[in-house]
Coordinates of C-alpha atoms in Angstrom, one line a residue:
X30 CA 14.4 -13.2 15.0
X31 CA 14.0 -13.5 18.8
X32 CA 11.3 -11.1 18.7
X33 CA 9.4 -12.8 15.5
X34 CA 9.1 -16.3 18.0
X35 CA 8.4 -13.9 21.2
X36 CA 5.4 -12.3 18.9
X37 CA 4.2 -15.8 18.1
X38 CA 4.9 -17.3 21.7
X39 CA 2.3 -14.5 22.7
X40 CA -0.5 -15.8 20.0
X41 CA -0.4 -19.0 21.1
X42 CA -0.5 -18.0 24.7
X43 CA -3.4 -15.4 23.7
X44 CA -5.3 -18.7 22.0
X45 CA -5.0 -21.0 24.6
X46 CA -6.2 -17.9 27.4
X47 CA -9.6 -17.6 25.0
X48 CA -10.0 -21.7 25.3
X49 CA -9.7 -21.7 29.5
X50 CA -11.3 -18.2 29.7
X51 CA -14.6 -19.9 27.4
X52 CA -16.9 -20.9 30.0
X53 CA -16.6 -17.6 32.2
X54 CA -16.7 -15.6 29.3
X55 CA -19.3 -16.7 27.0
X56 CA -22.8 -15.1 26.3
X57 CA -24.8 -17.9 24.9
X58 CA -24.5 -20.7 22.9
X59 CA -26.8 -22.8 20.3
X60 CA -28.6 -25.5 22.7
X61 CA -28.7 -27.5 19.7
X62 CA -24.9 -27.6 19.8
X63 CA -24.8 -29.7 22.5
X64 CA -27.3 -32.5 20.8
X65 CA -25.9 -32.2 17.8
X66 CA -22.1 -33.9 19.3
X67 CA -24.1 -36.6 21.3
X68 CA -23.2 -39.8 20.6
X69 CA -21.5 -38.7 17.2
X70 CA -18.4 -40.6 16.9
X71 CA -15.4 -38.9 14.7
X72 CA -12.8 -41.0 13.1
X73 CA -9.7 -39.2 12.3
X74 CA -10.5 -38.8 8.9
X75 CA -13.5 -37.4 9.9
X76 CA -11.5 -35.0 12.0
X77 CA -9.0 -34.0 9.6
X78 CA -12.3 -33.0 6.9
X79 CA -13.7 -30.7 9.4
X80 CA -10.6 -28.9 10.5
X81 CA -10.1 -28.1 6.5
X82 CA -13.4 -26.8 6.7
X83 CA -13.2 -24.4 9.2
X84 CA -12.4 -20.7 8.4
X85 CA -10.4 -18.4 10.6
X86 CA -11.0 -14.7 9.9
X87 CA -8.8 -12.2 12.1
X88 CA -9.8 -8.6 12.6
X89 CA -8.9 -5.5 14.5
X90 CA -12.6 -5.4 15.7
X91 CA -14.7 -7.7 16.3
X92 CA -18.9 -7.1 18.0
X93 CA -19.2 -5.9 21.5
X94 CA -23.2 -7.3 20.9
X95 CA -25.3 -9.5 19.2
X96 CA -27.4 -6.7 18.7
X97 CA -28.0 -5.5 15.3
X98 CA -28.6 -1.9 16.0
X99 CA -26.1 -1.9 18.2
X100 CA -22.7 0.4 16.8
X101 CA -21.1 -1.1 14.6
X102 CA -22.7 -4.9 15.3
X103 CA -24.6 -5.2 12.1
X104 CA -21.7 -4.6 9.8
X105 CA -19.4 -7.2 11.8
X106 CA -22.6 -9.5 11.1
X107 CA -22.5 -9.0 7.4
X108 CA -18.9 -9.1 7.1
X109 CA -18.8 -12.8 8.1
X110 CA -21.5 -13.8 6.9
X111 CA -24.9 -13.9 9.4
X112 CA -26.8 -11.0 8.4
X113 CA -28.4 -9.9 5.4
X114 CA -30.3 -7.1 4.0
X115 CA -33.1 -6.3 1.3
X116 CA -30.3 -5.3 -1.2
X117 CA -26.2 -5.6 -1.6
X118 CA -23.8 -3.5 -3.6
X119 CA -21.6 -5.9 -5.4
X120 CA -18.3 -4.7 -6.0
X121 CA -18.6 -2.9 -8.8
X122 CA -21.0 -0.6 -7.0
X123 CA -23.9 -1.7 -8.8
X124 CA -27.2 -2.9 -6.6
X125 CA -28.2 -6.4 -6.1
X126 CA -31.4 -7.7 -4.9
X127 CA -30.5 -9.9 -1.6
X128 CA -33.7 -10.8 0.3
X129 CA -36.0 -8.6 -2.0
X130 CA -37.0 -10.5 -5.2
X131 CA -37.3 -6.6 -7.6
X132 CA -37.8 -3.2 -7.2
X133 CA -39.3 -0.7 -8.8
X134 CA -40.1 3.3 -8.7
X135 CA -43.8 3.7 -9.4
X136 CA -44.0 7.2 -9.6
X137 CA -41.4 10.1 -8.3
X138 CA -41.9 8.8 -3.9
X139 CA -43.2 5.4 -4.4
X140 CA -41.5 2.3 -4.8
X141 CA -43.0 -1.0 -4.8
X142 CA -40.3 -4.2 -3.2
X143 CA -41.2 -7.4 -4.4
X144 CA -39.6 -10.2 -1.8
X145 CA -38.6 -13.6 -2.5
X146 CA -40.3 -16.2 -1.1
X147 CA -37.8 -18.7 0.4
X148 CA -35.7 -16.8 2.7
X149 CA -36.4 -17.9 6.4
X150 CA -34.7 -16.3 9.4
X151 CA -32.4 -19.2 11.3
X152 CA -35.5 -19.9 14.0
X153 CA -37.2 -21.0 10.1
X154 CA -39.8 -18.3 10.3
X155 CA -40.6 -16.8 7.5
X156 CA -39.1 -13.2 5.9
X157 CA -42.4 -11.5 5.0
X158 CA -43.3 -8.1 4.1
X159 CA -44.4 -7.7 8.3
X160 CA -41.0 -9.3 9.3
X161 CA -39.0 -7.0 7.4
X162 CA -41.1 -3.8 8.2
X163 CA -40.6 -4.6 11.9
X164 CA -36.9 -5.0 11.4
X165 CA -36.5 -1.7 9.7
X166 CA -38.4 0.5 12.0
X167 CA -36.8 -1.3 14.6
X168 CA -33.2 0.0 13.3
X169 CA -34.9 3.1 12.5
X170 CA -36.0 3.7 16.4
X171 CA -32.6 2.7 18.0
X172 CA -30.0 2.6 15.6
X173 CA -28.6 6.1 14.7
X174 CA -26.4 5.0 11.9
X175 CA -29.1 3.7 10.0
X176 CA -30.9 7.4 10.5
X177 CA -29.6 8.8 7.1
X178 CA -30.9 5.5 5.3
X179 CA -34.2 5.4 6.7
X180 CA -35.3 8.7 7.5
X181 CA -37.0 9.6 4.3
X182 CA -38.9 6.2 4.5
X183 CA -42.7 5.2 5.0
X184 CA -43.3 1.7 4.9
X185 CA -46.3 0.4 4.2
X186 CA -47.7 -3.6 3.6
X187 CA -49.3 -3.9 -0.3
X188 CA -49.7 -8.1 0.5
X189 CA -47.0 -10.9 2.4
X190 CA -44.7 -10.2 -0.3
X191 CA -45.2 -6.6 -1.5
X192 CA -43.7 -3.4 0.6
X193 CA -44.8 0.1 -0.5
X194 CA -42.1 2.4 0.0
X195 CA -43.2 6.2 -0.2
X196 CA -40.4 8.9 0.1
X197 CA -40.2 12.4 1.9
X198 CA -38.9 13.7 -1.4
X199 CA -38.7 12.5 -5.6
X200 CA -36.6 9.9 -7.2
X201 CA -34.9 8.9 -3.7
X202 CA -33.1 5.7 -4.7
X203 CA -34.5 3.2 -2.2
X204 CA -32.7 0.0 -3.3
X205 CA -29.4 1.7 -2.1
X206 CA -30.8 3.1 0.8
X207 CA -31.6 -0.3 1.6
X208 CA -28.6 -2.0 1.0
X209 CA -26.7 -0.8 3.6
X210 CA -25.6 -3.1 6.5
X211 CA -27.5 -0.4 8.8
X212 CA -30.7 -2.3 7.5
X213 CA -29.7 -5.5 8.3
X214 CA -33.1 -7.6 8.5
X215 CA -33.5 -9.3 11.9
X216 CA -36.8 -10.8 13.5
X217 CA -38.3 -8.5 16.2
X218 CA -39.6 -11.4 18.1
X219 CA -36.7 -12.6 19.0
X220 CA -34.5 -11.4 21.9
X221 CA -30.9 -10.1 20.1
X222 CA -28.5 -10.3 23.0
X223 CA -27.7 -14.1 22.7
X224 CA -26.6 -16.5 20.6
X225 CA -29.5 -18.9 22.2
X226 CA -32.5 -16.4 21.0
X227 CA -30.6 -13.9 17.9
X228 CA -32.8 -14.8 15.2
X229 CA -30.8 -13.9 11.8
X230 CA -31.0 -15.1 8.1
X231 CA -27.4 -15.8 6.9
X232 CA -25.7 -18.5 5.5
X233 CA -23.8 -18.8 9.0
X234 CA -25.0 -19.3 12.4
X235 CA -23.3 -17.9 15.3
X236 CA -22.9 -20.6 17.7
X237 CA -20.5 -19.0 19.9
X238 CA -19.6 -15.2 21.4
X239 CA -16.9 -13.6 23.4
X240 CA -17.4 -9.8 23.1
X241 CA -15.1 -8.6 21.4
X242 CA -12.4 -11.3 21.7
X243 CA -14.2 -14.1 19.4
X244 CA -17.5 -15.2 17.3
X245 CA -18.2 -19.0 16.3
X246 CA -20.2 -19.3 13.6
X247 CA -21.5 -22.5 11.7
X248 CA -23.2 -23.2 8.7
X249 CA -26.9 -22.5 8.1
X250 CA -28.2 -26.2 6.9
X251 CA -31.6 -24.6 6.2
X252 CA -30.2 -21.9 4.2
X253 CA -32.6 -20.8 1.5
X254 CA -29.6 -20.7 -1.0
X255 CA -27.3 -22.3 -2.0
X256 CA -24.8 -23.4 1.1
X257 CA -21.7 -22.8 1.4
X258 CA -18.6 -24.9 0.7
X259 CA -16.9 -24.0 4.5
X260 CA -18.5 -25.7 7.3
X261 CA -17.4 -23.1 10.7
X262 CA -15.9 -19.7 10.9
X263 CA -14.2 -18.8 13.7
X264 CA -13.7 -14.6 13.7
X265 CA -11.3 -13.4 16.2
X266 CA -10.1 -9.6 17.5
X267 CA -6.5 -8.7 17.8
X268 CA -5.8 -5.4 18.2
X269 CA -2.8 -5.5 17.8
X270 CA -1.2 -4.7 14.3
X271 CA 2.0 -6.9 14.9
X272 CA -0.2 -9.7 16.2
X273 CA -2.8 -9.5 13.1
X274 CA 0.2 -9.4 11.0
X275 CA 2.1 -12.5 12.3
X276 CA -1.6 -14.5 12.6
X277 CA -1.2 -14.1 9.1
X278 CA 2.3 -14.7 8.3
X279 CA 2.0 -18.2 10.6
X280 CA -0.9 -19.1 8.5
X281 CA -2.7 -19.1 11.6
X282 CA -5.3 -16.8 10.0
X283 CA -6.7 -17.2 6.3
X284 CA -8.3 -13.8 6.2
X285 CA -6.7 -11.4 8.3
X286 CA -8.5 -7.5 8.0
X287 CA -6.6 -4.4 8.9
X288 CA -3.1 -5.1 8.0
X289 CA -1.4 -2.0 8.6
X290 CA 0.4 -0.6 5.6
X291 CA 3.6 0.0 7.7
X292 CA 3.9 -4.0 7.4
X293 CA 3.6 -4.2 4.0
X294 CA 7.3 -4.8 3.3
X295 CA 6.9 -8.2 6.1
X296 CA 4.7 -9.6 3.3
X297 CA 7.3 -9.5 0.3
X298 CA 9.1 -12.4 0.7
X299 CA 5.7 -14.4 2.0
X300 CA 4.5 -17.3 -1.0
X301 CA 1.8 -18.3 0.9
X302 CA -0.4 -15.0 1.2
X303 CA -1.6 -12.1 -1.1
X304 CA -2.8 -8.9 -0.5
X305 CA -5.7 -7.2 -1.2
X306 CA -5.1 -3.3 -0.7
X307 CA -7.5 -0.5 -2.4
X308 CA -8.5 2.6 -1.4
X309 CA -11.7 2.3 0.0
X310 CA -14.8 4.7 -0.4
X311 CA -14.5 6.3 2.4
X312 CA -12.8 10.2 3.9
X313 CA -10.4 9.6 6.8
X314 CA -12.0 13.1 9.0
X315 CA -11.0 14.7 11.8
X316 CA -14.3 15.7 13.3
X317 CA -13.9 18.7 14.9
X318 CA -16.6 20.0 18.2
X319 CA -17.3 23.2 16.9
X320 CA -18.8 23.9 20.8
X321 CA -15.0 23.8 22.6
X322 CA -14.5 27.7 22.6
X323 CA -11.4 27.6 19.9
X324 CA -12.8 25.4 17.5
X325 CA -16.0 27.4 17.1
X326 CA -13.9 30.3 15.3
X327 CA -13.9 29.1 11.8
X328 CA -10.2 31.1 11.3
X329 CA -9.2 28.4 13.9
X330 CA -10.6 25.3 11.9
X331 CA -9.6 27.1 8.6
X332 CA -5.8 27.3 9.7
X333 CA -5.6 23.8 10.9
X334 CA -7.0 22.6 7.4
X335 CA -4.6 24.8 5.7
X336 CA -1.4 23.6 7.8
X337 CA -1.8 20.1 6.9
X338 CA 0.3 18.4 4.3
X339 CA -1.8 15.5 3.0
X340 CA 0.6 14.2 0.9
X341 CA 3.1 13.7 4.1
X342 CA 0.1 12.2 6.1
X343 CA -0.1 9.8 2.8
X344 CA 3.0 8.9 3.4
X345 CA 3.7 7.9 7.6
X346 CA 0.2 6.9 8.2
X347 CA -1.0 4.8 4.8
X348 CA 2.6 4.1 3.5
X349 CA 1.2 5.6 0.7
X350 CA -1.7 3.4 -0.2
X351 CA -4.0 6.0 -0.7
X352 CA -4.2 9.6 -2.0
X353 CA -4.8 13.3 -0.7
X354 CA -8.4 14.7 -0.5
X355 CA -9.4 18.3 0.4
X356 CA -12.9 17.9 0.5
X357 CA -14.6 15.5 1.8
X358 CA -16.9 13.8 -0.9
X359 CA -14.2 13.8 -3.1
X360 CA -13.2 10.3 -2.3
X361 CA -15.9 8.6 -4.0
X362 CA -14.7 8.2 -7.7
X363 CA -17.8 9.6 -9.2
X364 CA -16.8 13.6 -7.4
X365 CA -12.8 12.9 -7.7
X366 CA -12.7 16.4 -9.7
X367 CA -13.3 18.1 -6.1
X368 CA -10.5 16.5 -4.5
X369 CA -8.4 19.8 -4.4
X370 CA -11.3 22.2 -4.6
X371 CA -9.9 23.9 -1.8
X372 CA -6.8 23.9 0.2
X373 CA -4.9 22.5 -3.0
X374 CA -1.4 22.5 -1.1
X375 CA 0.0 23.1 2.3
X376 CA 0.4 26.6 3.6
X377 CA 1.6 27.2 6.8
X378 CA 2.2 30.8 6.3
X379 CA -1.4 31.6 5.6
X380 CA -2.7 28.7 8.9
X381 CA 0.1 31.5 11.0
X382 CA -2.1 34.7 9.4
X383 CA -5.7 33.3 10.1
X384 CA -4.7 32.6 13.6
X385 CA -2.9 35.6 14.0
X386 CA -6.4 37.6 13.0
X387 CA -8.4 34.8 15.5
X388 CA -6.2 36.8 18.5
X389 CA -3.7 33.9 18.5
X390 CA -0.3 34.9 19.3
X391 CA 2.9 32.7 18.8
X392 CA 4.6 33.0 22.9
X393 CA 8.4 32.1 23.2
X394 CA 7.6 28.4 24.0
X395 CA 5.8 27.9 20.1
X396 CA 2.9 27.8 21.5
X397 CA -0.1 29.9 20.6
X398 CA -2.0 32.1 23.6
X399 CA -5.0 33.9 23.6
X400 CA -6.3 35.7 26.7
X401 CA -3.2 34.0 28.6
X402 CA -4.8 30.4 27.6
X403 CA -3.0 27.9 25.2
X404 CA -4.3 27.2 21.7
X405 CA -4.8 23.2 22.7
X406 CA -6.1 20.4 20.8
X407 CA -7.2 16.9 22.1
X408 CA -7.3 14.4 19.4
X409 CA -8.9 10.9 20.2
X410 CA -7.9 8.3 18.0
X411 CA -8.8 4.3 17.4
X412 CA -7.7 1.1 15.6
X413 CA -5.0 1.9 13.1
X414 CA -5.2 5.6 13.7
X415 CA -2.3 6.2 16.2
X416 CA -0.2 6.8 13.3
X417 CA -2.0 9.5 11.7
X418 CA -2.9 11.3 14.8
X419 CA 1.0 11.8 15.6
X420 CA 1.2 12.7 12.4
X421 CA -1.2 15.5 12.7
X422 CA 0.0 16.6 15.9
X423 CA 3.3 17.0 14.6
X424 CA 2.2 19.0 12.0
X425 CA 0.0 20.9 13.6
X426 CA 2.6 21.8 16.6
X427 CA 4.0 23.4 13.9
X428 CA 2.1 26.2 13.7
X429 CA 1.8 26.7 17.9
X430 CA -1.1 24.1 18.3
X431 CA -0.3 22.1 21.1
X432 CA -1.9 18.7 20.5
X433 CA -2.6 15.7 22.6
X434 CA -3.2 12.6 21.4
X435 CA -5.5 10.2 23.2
X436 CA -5.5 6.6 21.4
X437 CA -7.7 3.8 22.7
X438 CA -11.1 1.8 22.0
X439 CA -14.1 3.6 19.6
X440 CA -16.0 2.8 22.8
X441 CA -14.1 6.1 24.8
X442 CA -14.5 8.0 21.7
X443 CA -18.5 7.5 21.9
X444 CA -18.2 8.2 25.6
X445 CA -16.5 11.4 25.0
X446 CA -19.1 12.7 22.7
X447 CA -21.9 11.9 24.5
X448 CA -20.4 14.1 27.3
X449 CA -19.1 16.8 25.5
X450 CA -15.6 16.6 26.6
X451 CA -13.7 16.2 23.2
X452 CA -12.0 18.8 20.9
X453 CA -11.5 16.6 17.6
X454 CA -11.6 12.6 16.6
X455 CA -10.8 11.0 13.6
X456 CA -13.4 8.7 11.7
X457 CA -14.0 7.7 8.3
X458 CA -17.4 7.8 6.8
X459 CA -18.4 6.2 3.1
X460 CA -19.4 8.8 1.0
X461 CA -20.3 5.9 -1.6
X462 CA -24.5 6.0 -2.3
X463 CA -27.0 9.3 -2.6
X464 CA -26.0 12.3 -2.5
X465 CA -28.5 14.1 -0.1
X466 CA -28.5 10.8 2.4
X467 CA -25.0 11.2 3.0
X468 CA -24.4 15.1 3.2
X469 CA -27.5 15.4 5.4
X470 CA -26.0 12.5 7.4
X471 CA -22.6 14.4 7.8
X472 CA -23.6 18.4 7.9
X473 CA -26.8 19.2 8.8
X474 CA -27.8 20.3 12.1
X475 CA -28.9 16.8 12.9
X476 CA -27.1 14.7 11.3
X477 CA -26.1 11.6 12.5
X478 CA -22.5 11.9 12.2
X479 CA -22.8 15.9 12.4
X480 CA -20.6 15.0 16.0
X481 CA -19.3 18.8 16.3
X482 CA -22.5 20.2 16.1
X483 CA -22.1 22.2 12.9
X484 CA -25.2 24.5 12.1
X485 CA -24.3 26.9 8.6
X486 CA -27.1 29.1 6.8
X487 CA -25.9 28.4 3.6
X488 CA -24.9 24.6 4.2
X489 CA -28.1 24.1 5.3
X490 CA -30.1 26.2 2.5
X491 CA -28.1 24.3 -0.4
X492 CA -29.0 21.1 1.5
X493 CA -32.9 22.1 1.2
X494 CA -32.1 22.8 -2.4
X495 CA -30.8 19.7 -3.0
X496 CA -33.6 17.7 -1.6
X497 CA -35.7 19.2 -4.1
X498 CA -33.7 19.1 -7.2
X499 CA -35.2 17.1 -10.2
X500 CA -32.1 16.2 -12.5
X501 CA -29.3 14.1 -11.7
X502 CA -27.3 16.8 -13.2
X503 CA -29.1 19.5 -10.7
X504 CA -28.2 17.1 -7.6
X505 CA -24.4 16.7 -9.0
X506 CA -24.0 20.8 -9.1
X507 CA -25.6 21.3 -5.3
X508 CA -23.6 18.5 -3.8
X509 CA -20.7 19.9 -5.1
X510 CA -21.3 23.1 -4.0
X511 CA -22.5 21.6 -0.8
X512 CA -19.1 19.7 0.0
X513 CA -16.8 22.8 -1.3
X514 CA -18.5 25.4 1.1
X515 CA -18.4 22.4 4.0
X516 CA -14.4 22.4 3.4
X517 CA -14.5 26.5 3.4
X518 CA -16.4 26.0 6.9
X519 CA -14.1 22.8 8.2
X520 CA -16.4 21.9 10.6
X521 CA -14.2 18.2 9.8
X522 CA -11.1 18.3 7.8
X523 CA -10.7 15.9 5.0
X524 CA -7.2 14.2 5.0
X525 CA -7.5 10.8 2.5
X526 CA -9.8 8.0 2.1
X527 CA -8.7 5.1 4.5
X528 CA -6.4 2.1 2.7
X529 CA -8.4 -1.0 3.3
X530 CA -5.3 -3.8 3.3
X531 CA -6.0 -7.6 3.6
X532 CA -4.3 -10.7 4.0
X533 CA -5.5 -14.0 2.2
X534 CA -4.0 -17.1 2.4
X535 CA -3.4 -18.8 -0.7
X536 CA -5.1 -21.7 0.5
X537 CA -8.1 -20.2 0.5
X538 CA -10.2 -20.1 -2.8
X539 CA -13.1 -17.1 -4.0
X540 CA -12.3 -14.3 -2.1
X541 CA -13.4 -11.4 -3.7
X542 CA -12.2 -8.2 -3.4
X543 CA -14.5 -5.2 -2.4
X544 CA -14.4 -1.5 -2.2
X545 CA -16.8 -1.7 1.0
X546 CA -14.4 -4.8 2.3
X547 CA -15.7 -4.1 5.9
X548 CA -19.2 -5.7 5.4
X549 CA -17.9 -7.9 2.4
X550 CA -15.5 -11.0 3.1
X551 CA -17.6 -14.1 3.7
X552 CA -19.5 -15.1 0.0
X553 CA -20.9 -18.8 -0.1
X554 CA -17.9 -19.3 -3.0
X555 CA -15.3 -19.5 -0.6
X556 CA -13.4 -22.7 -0.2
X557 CA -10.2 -24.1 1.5
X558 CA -7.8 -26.1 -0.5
X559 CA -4.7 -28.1 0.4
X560 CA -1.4 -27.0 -0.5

């Protein structure tokens, strides 16, 4: 009990430190904010309205920038509600027209966009076939992430409202492509880095930005839809998993994101919340850099697959809210059949053999030497991932690996691997949309989120194959064969797709849940209802 009121003693003191730390800490603000509380009088009626209008939404992460091709800003953006692209996946994965009006495939590389006509970005200027080119080639220069979505795409202006799209190869499916919150449309004109000059379309307007402590964000009155019911948002970080869990527990939080599953039990006896928890479609990887001396024997990066027990990892690190995968496309539904194409079962003996024939030898200590040098590993890890990465180590000290793991921000994960001075990370990419997009993306020599620097012959030759096949059946067959001979080569080792768990209050009305949740929690059908 006394630690349940010291946990929520520190929330309020975190809350109030945000408030007195506002004016040093802020980046911009609306400079119609201001003129908009002038000489506005509020009764306490009027008071109590707008505090039941105002939505708090609690995260893990939150933005380090405004910037949407900055990492990881333009999901965050979507998530609560600013951004928006051409196209959205609904939740069950089919494609939606967003800011595009139609699309259609004119012949096997052209596709012709249709937009609608009363979008508007927030500075009311208007969302033509120009504004959104600009935007994309935008996130196409300086956003790697948005590489595998864009790469393949020429854009070209048919009239204001029409965008040809002409593809590298046939049939690529351009409405998904665009639909992810890489492609977030933003206006070009406008500088990105404040909340003063960011020039977005959403239903929300951010008003307010502490990076990565807090983002204020207030409804769009000119919003070319309809707007929605909630008048502010306020999205706030805590890192913390006890914190986020409590925030939601007080009720101080109606949506609160990342709840780890190890506090699932907290929630049982809890009337006022429910739980959303799915697995999403995404591979929890450990990314291996195949350019450290003992990862670049593929006997090495064989035995570490082969010494894992999944199901155990299942277990301590998603309190079993998810399920093993071997390879790593297999956790999209439609390529489930692949999910123990290879290394069906844990097999310590045979992880002993293959480093035994990589020169490996067990010493007295348990530890593995080669050439006098230990067999070390250095596993970074981030968010909710300190579990699993002692999990790992555990299991891979097992078999004479002696792993360290180094737990902190994404940010010293990026620095790491822009320097070269990491052995393995653990990240979880969607392998939800096309096939040859996200395999390219993932394993070919320069793909975006190829981080070890993986570079295989035959990866690379069923790749080209797959580029050019003609049938849906054609493209199934290669990128199967494609993702069993990546888990033969385990340039990344697939473990299970990452349990996406959140917290709604019961108070809180149309909250749908989504298999991509991480771009998909704000919808203008929300409302907040007394209890």
């Amino acid at each position: 009990m006394k630690r349940s009121y010291f946990a929520l003693l520190i929330i309020v003191i975190f809350t109030l430190l945000i408030g007195c730390n506002k004016t040093e800490q802020q980046t911009g603000s609306t400079a119609n904010q201001s003129n908009s509380q002038a000489g506005k009088k509020n009764t306490p009626d009027d008071a109590s309205k707008a505090n039941n209008q105002e939505l708090i939404v609690v995260g893990q992460e939150i933005a380090a920038s405004l910037d949407p091709v900055k990492p990881l800003t333009s999901s965050y953006l979507r998530l609560i509600g600013a951004g928006e692209a051409l196209f959205k996946v609904n939740a069950k994965g089919g494609i939606e027209p967003e800011l595009a009006e139609s699309a259609k495939e004119v012949d096997p590389t052209t596709w012709e966009i249709k937009l609608k006509t009363e979008p508007r970005f927030w500075s009311g200027k208007n969302i033509d076939a120009d504004a959104v080119i600009a935007s994309l080639e935008r996130s196409r220069a300086l956003d790697l992430q948005a590489l595998p979505f864009l790469k393949e795409l020429t854009f070209d202006k048919a009239d204001d409202r029409t965008i040809l799209v002409k593809t590298t190869r046939e049939h690529v499916p351009v409405p998904l492509n665009l639909s992810y919150y890489q492609t977030l449309i933003h206006n070009v004109e406008a500088k990105q880095d404040a909340v003063s000059t960011m020039d977005l379309s959403g239903m929300y307007k951010v008003v307010e930005f502490f990076p990565k402590q807090r983002m204020v964000l207030e409804r769009n009155e000119s919003y070319w839809r309809a707007k929605p019911a909630i008048r502010r948002i306020v999205f706030e970080e805590m890192k913390d998993e006890q914190t986020r869990v409590l925030a939601s527990l007080s009720g101080r939080g109606q949506v609160v994101l990342n709840i780890p599953a190890a506090s699932l039990a907290q929630f049982k006896s809890n009337a006022e919340t429910t739980l959303s928890a799915s697995p999403a479609a995404n591979t929890q990887t450990v990314y291996l850099n195949l350019r450290q001396p003992q990862l670049a024997d593929v006997k090495v990066r064989q035995a570490l697959s082969w010494a894992l027990n999944r199901e155990e990892l299942v277990t301590l690190a998603a309190e079993g809210q998810s399920f093993p995968v071997a390879t790593w496309l297999s956790s999209n539904p439609a390529y489930a059949e692949a999910r123990n194409a290879i290394y069906a079962k844990p097999d310590p003996a045979k992880a002993g053999q293959l480093l035994d024939e990589a020169g490996w030898s067990l010493g007295t200590d348990g530890v593995r030497y080669k050439d006098g040098k230990p067999l070390t590993l250095r596993l970074r890890t981030w968010g909710g991932d300190k579990a699993l990465g002692e999990a790992l180590q555990s299991q891979w000290t097992q078999i004479g690996v002696k792993t360290e793991v180094q737990h902190g921000d994404y940010s010293l994960i990026e620095t790491a691997r822009g320097s070269g001075d990491w052995d393995a990370s653990i990240e979880a990419w969607s392998t939800f949309g096309e096939e040859f997009a996200l395999l390219t993306g993932q394993f070919s020599p320069k793909g975006s989120a190829n981080y070890g620097g993986y570079d295989d012959a035959q990866t690379n030759e069923l790749l080209s194959k797959l580029e050019k096949a003609s049938s849906d059946a054609a493209r199934r067959e290669l990128a199967l064969q494609i993702n069993e001979r990546v888990a033969q080569q385990a340039p990344a080792i697939s473990l299970f797709p990452r349990p996406q768990i959140t917290a709604i209050s019961k108070s809180l009305q149309g909250f749908e849940a989504h298999f991509r949740q991480f771009e998909n929690v704000v919808n203008a059908n929300l409302s907040l209802v007394s209890k």
